[in-house]
């Protein structure tokens, strides 16, 4: 099967056979597969608004034909989102100020909270009273956005808790953070990493692309210390907050891009952001990477190749394979898993554990 064909696969069974074949040259062992829930699996859902003869509908665009699809009954978003969608629509429909120039909506749900972001092609400050009333009447966390403007009504932060093994881990984040889109699968991914670490000698962990600490907080018990880095200031601010929420004191979160981290570890450059962290105090036995779709560039690969154990979480099998071509010169895969994070789409999340040859 070619890469082009993979782009059309949406069925999980087909994704499984593809992935087995695709990585065969690097790994012939068992690949563990984690299926998603069939309904209400999407944590984040985005829709357009379609205006027709004074009426208003939620709509999506078919990625292939680009044709609009009016949405009435859907069951893939989180149940809180599905329940709230018609209530919100009814309220907006009858208010011309709220309806005019409204083009999109983004919902974000956790186990405990829901946040709704309305997107406008007009200055939202002119309708701030209407938006405040809407948020009050629906008792909802509402955000409105238009070009260079953002208004928040009620609260923009969401609380989340994940059950990893028999321990509950607590998180807080907002809409601007990176959020794994399928909470059920997210719990499976973190648990898989944690469970498969047990046989290796664990000292300190180096984590790149840590977000708001999704994996980090759950792994705090497994390592003496963790250095976790990430490019986004907003993510790091929540990560620091999440340490406090979980009473964790052995994680050092700092805002550094992967490129800056490489420079800092090679002592090529000093960073004020590292003034309270002595990199020489760490003895990394493991490195965890969860990069964006493009995968890892050469400088990051050169960096992670130095460590005995690599945990690679990837949302793109194609860039993962490219990176494995290089990593397999120094490391061998000991475990692999595939997670159907993006149900009914051609995307697939993979987890790979590698150890030095
Ligand atoms: C796939 S997300 C993973 C986040 C986190 N591991 C999680 O599970 O929520 C990738 C993260 O990498 C961050 N990122 C993107 N480019 C980066 C770079 N060059 N250096 C460091 N972090 C980067 C993004 O802000 C994002 O939080």
Coordinates of C-alpha atoms and ligand atoms in Angstrom, one line a residue:
X1 CA 0.0 0.0 0.0
X2 CA 1.4 3.4 -0.9
X3 CA 1.4 6.6 1.2
X4 CA -1.1 8.1 -1.2
X5 CA -3.6 5.3 -0.5
X6 CA -3.1 5.8 3.3
X7 CA -4.5 9.3 2.7
X8 CA -7.9 7.7 1.9
X9 CA -8.1 5.2 4.7
X10 CA -10.6 6.0 7.5
X11 CA -11.6 2.6 8.8
X12 CA -9.6 1.5 11.8
X13 CA -9.1 -2.1 10.7
X14 CA -7.6 -0.9 7.5
X15 CA -5.5 1.6 9.3
X16 CA -4.2 -1.3 11.4
X17 CA -3.2 -3.4 8.4
X18 CA -1.6 -0.4 6.8
X19 CA 0.5 0.5 9.8
X20 CA 1.7 -3.1 10.3
X21 CA 3.0 -3.0 6.8
X22 CA 4.3 0.5 6.8
X23 CA 6.6 0.0 9.8
X24 CA 7.6 -3.6 9.0
X25 CA 11.2 -2.7 8.1
X26 CA 11.7 -1.2 11.6
X27 CA 9.5 -3.4 13.7
X28 CA 8.2 -7.0 13.4
X29 CA 6.8 -7.4 16.9
X30 CA 3.2 -6.9 18.2
X31 CA 1.6 -3.5 17.7
X32 CA -1.0 -2.8 20.3
X33 CA -4.2 -1.1 18.9
X34 CA -6.5 1.1 20.9
X35 CA -9.9 1.7 19.5
X36 CA -11.8 4.9 20.3
X37 CA -15.4 5.2 21.6
X38 CA -17.8 5.1 18.7
X39 CA -19.8 8.2 19.8
X40 CA -19.1 11.4 21.6
X41 CA -15.3 11.0 21.3
X42 CA -14.4 14.5 20.0
X43 CA -13.3 17.0 22.7
X44 CA -13.0 19.9 20.3
X45 CA -15.5 20.5 17.5
X46 CA -15.5 23.4 15.0
X47 CA -18.4 24.3 12.8
X48 CA -19.3 27.1 10.3
X49 CA -22.6 29.0 10.4
X50 CA -24.7 29.0 7.3
X51 CA -27.2 31.9 6.9
X52 CA -30.1 31.4 4.5
X53 CA -33.2 33.6 4.2
X54 CA -32.9 34.8 7.8
X55 CA -32.4 31.3 9.0
X56 CA -29.3 30.0 10.7
X57 CA -27.7 26.5 10.6
X58 CA -24.6 24.8 11.7
X59 CA -22.6 23.6 8.8
X60 CA -19.4 21.7 7.8
X61 CA -17.5 21.5 4.5
X62 CA -16.8 18.2 2.9
X63 CA -13.0 18.1 2.7
X64 CA -13.1 16.4 -0.7
X65 CA -15.9 18.2 -2.6
X66 CA -15.8 21.4 -0.5
X67 CA -19.6 21.3 -0.5
X68 CA -21.4 22.6 2.6
X69 CA -23.2 20.0 4.7
X70 CA -25.9 21.3 7.0
X71 CA -25.6 19.7 10.4
X72 CA -28.7 18.7 12.4
X73 CA -27.9 15.5 14.2
X74 CA -24.4 14.5 15.0
X75 CA -23.0 12.2 17.6
X76 CA -19.2 12.5 17.3
X77 CA -18.6 15.5 19.6
X78 CA -18.6 15.2 23.4
X79 CA -22.1 14.8 24.8
X80 CA -22.0 18.2 26.4
X81 CA -21.3 19.8 23.0
X82 CA -24.1 17.8 21.3
X83 CA -26.6 18.9 24.0
X84 CA -25.6 22.5 24.0
X85 CA -25.5 23.1 20.2
X86 CA -29.3 23.4 19.6
X87 CA -29.8 25.5 22.8
X88 CA -27.2 28.0 21.6
X89 CA -28.6 28.1 18.1
X90 CA -32.1 28.9 19.3
X91 CA -30.8 31.9 21.3
X92 CA -28.6 33.3 18.5
X93 CA -31.3 32.9 15.8
X94 CA -33.6 35.3 17.6
X95 CA -31.0 38.0 18.2
X96 CA -30.1 39.9 15.0
X97 CA -27.0 41.5 16.8
X98 CA -25.6 38.0 17.7
X99 CA -26.5 36.5 14.3
X100 CA -25.2 39.2 12.0
X101 CA -21.7 38.4 10.6
X102 CA -21.4 35.3 12.8
X103 CA -19.4 32.7 10.7
X104 CA -18.1 30.0 13.0
X105 CA -18.1 28.3 16.4
X106 CA -15.6 26.2 18.3
X107 CA -16.6 24.0 21.2
X108 CA -14.1 22.6 23.7
X109 CA -15.3 20.1 26.3
X110 CA -13.6 18.3 29.2
X111 CA -15.1 15.8 31.6
X112 CA -16.2 18.8 33.7
X113 CA -16.5 21.9 31.6
X114 CA -17.5 23.3 28.2
X115 CA -16.3 26.4 26.5
X116 CA -17.8 28.0 23.4
X117 CA -16.1 30.4 21.1
X118 CA -18.1 32.5 18.6
X119 CA -16.3 33.8 15.6
X120 CA -17.4 37.1 14.0
X121 CA -16.6 39.2 10.9
X122 CA -17.3 42.4 12.8
X123 CA -16.1 44.3 15.8
X124 CA -17.4 42.3 18.7
X125 CA -17.1 45.2 21.1
X126 CA -20.4 46.6 19.4
X127 CA -22.3 43.5 20.7
X128 CA -20.6 43.0 24.1
X129 CA -23.9 43.5 26.0
X130 CA -25.7 40.9 23.9
X131 CA -22.8 38.4 24.4
X132 CA -22.7 39.0 28.1
X133 CA -26.5 38.4 28.3
X134 CA -26.2 35.2 26.2
X135 CA -23.4 33.9 28.5
X136 CA -25.5 34.8 31.6
X137 CA -28.8 33.3 30.3
X138 CA -27.1 30.1 29.2
X139 CA -24.8 30.0 32.2
X140 CA -21.9 29.2 29.8
X141 CA -18.3 30.0 29.4
X142 CA -18.3 32.1 26.3
X143 CA -15.5 33.6 24.2
X144 CA -16.1 35.9 21.2
X145 CA -13.4 36.5 18.6
X146 CA -13.0 38.9 15.7
X147 CA -10.0 40.3 14.0
X148 CA -7.4 41.0 16.7
X149 CA -10.1 41.1 19.4
X150 CA -11.2 38.6 22.1
X151 CA -13.8 39.0 24.7
X152 CA -14.3 36.5 27.5
X153 CA -17.6 36.0 29.4
X154 CA -17.7 33.9 32.6
X155 CA -14.5 31.9 32.6
X156 CA -12.1 30.9 29.8
X157 CA -10.2 28.2 31.8
X158 CA -11.4 24.5 31.7
X159 CA -10.7 21.9 34.4
X160 CA -9.9 18.3 33.4
X161 CA -9.1 15.2 35.2
X162 CA -7.7 12.0 33.7
X163 CA -7.7 8.6 35.3
X164 CA -4.3 7.0 34.7
X165 CA -3.9 3.6 36.4
X166 CA -5.8 4.2 39.6
X167 CA -4.7 7.7 40.0
X168 CA -6.6 10.9 39.1
X169 CA -4.4 13.6 37.5
X170 CA -5.8 17.2 37.5
X171 CA -5.3 19.8 34.8
X172 CA -6.4 23.2 33.9
X173 CA -6.0 24.8 30.4
X174 CA -7.7 27.2 28.0
X175 CA -8.7 27.3 24.4
X176 CA -5.3 28.6 23.3
X177 CA -3.5 25.5 24.6
X178 CA -2.8 22.4 22.5
X179 CA -5.4 19.8 23.5
X180 CA -5.5 16.2 22.5
X181 CA -8.8 15.9 20.7
X182 CA -10.0 12.6 22.1
X183 CA -10.0 12.3 25.9
X184 CA -10.7 8.6 26.0
X185 CA -7.7 7.9 23.7
X186 CA -5.6 10.4 25.6
X187 CA -6.0 8.4 28.8
X188 CA -5.1 5.2 26.9
X189 CA -1.9 6.9 25.4
X190 CA -0.7 8.2 28.7
X191 CA -1.4 4.8 30.4
X192 CA 0.4 2.9 27.6
X193 CA 3.5 5.1 28.1
X194 CA 3.4 4.7 31.9
X195 CA 2.8 0.9 31.8
X196 CA 5.6 0.3 29.3
X197 CA 8.2 2.2 31.2
X198 CA 8.3 -0.2 34.1
X199 CA 11.0 -2.6 33.0
X200 CA 13.6 0.0 32.3
X201 CA 16.0 1.7 34.7
X202 CA 14.5 5.2 35.3
X203 CA 16.5 8.2 36.4
X204 CA 15.4 11.6 34.9
X205 CA 13.1 12.4 32.0
X206 CA 13.7 15.0 29.3
X207 CA 10.4 16.0 27.6
X208 CA 10.1 18.1 24.5
X209 CA 6.8 19.5 23.2
X210 CA 5.2 19.0 26.6
X211 CA 2.1 21.3 26.1
X212 CA 0.4 22.0 29.5
X213 CA 1.9 18.9 31.0
X214 CA -0.5 16.3 29.6
X215 CA 2.0 13.4 29.8
X216 CA 4.4 15.1 32.3
X217 CA 2.2 15.2 35.3
X218 CA 1.2 11.6 34.9
X219 CA 4.9 10.5 34.7
X220 CA 6.1 12.5 37.7
X221 CA 6.0 9.4 40.0
X222 CA 8.1 7.4 37.5
X223 CA 11.2 9.6 37.5
X224 CA 13.4 11.3 40.0
X225 CA 13.2 14.6 38.1
X226 CA 11.7 15.8 34.8
X227 CA 12.8 18.7 32.6
X228 CA 9.8 19.5 30.3
X229 CA 10.0 22.1 27.6
X230 CA 7.6 23.7 25.1
X231 CA 7.5 26.7 22.8
X232 CA 4.2 28.3 23.9
X233 CA 4.1 30.6 26.9
X234 CA 0.4 30.0 27.4
X235 CA 1.0 26.2 27.6
X236 CA 3.9 26.6 30.0
X237 CA 1.9 28.9 32.3
X238 CA -0.8 26.2 32.6
X239 CA 1.8 23.5 33.1
X240 CA 3.2 25.4 36.1
X241 CA -0.3 25.8 37.5
X242 CA -0.9 22.1 36.9
X243 CA 2.1 21.1 39.0
X244 CA 0.5 23.0 41.9
X245 CA -2.9 21.4 41.3
X246 CA -1.2 17.9 41.6
X247 CA 1.2 18.8 44.4
X248 CA 4.1 17.8 42.2
X249 CA 7.5 19.3 42.9
X250 CA 10.0 17.3 40.7
X251 CA 9.0 18.8 37.3
X252 CA 10.9 21.7 35.9
X253 CA 8.8 23.3 33.1
X254 CA 10.5 25.9 31.0
X255 CA 9.5 27.7 27.8
X256 CA 12.2 26.7 25.2
X257 CA 11.7 25.7 21.6
X258 CA 13.2 22.3 20.8
X259 CA 16.0 24.2 18.9
X260 CA 16.7 26.4 21.9
X261 CA 16.8 23.3 24.2
X262 CA 19.4 21.7 21.9
X263 CA 21.5 24.8 22.1
X264 CA 21.2 25.0 25.9
X265 CA 22.1 21.3 26.4
X266 CA 25.1 21.7 24.1
X267 CA 26.1 24.8 26.1
X268 CA 26.1 26.8 22.8
X269 CA 23.8 29.5 24.3
X270 CA 22.8 30.7 27.7
X271 CA 19.1 31.4 28.5
X272 CA 17.7 33.7 31.2
X273 CA 14.7 31.3 31.3
X274 CA 17.1 28.6 32.7
X275 CA 18.5 30.8 35.4
X276 CA 16.9 28.7 38.2
X277 CA 17.6 25.3 36.5
X278 CA 21.0 23.6 36.5
X279 CA 21.1 21.4 33.4
X280 CA 24.1 19.5 34.9
X281 CA 22.0 18.3 37.7
X282 CA 20.0 16.0 35.4
X283 CA 20.8 12.5 34.4
X284 CA 18.4 11.7 31.6
X285 CA 17.6 8.0 31.1
X286 CA 14.6 8.7 28.9
X287 CA 13.5 11.4 26.5
X288 CA 9.8 11.9 25.5
X289 CA 8.9 13.7 22.3
X290 CA 5.4 14.5 21.0
X291 CA 6.1 16.8 18.1
X292 CA 3.7 18.6 15.7
X293 CA 2.8 16.8 12.4
X294 CA 6.1 17.7 10.7
X295 CA 8.0 15.5 13.1
X296 CA 11.5 16.1 14.4
X297 CA 14.2 18.0 12.6
X298 CA 17.9 17.0 12.4
X299 CA 19.0 19.1 15.5
X300 CA 16.3 17.4 17.7
X301 CA 17.2 14.0 16.3
X302 CA 20.9 14.6 17.1
X303 CA 19.9 15.6 20.6
X304 CA 17.5 12.7 21.4
X305 CA 19.8 10.0 19.9
X306 CA 22.2 10.5 22.8
X307 CA 19.7 9.1 25.3
X308 CA 19.2 5.4 26.1
X309 CA 15.4 5.4 25.9
X310 CA 13.2 7.3 23.5
X311 CA 9.4 7.6 23.8
X312 CA 8.0 9.0 20.6
X313 CA 4.4 10.0 20.3
X314 CA 3.4 10.9 16.8
X315 CA 0.2 12.2 15.1
X316 CA 1.7 11.5 11.6
X317 CA 3.0 8.1 10.6
X318 CA 4.7 9.6 7.6
X319 CA 7.0 11.9 9.5
X320 CA 7.4 9.2 12.1
X321 CA 8.7 6.8 9.5
X322 CA 11.2 9.4 8.2
X323 CA 12.5 10.0 11.7
X324 CA 12.7 6.2 12.4
X325 CA 15.0 5.8 9.4
X326 CA 17.6 7.8 11.3
X327 CA 16.8 6.8 14.9
X328 CA 17.0 3.1 13.9
X329 CA 20.7 3.5 13.3
X330 CA 21.3 3.9 17.0
X331 CA 18.1 2.6 18.6
X332 CA 15.7 -0.4 18.2
X333 CA 11.9 -0.3 18.6
X334 CA 10.9 -2.4 21.6
X335 CA 7.1 -1.5 21.7
X336 CA 4.7 0.1 19.4
X337 CA 1.1 1.1 19.6
X338 CA -1.5 2.8 17.4
X339 CA -4.4 4.9 18.8
X340 CA -7.5 5.8 16.9
X341 CA -7.5 9.3 18.1
X342 CA -9.0 10.8 14.9
X343 CA -11.9 8.4 14.3
X344 CA -13.3 8.2 10.7
X345 CA -10.4 10.3 9.4
X346 CA -7.2 9.2 7.6
X347 CA -5.2 10.3 10.6
X348 CA -3.6 8.0 13.2
X349 CA -1.7 8.5 16.4
X350 CA 1.3 6.2 17.1
X351 CA 3.4 5.5 20.1
X352 CA 6.9 4.0 19.8
X353 CA 9.4 3.0 22.5
X354 CA 13.0 2.8 21.4
X355 CA 16.1 1.6 23.3
X356 CA 19.8 2.1 22.4
X357 CA 21.3 -0.8 20.5
Ligands
LIG1 C1 1.3 17.5 19.4 S1 1.4 18.8 20.6 C2 1.7 17.9 22.1 C3 1.5 18.6 23.4 C4 1.5 17.7 24.6 N1 2.5 16.7 24.6 C5 0.1 17.1 24.9 O1 0.0 15.8 24.9 O2 -0.9 17.8 25.1 C6 2.9 19.6 20.2 C7 3.3 20.7 21.1 O3 4.6 21.2 20.6 C8 4.7 22.6 20.7 N2 5.7 23.0 19.7 C9 5.5 23.3 18.4 N3 6.6 23.6 17.8 C10 7.6 23.6 18.8 C11 9.0 23.8 18.8 N4 9.7 24.1 17.7 N5 9.7 23.6 20.0 C12 9.0 23.2 21.1 N6 7.6 23.0 21.2 C13 7.0 23.2 20.0 C14 3.2 23.1 20.5 O4 3.0 24.3 21.2 C15 2.4 21.9 21.1 O5 2.1 22.2 22.5

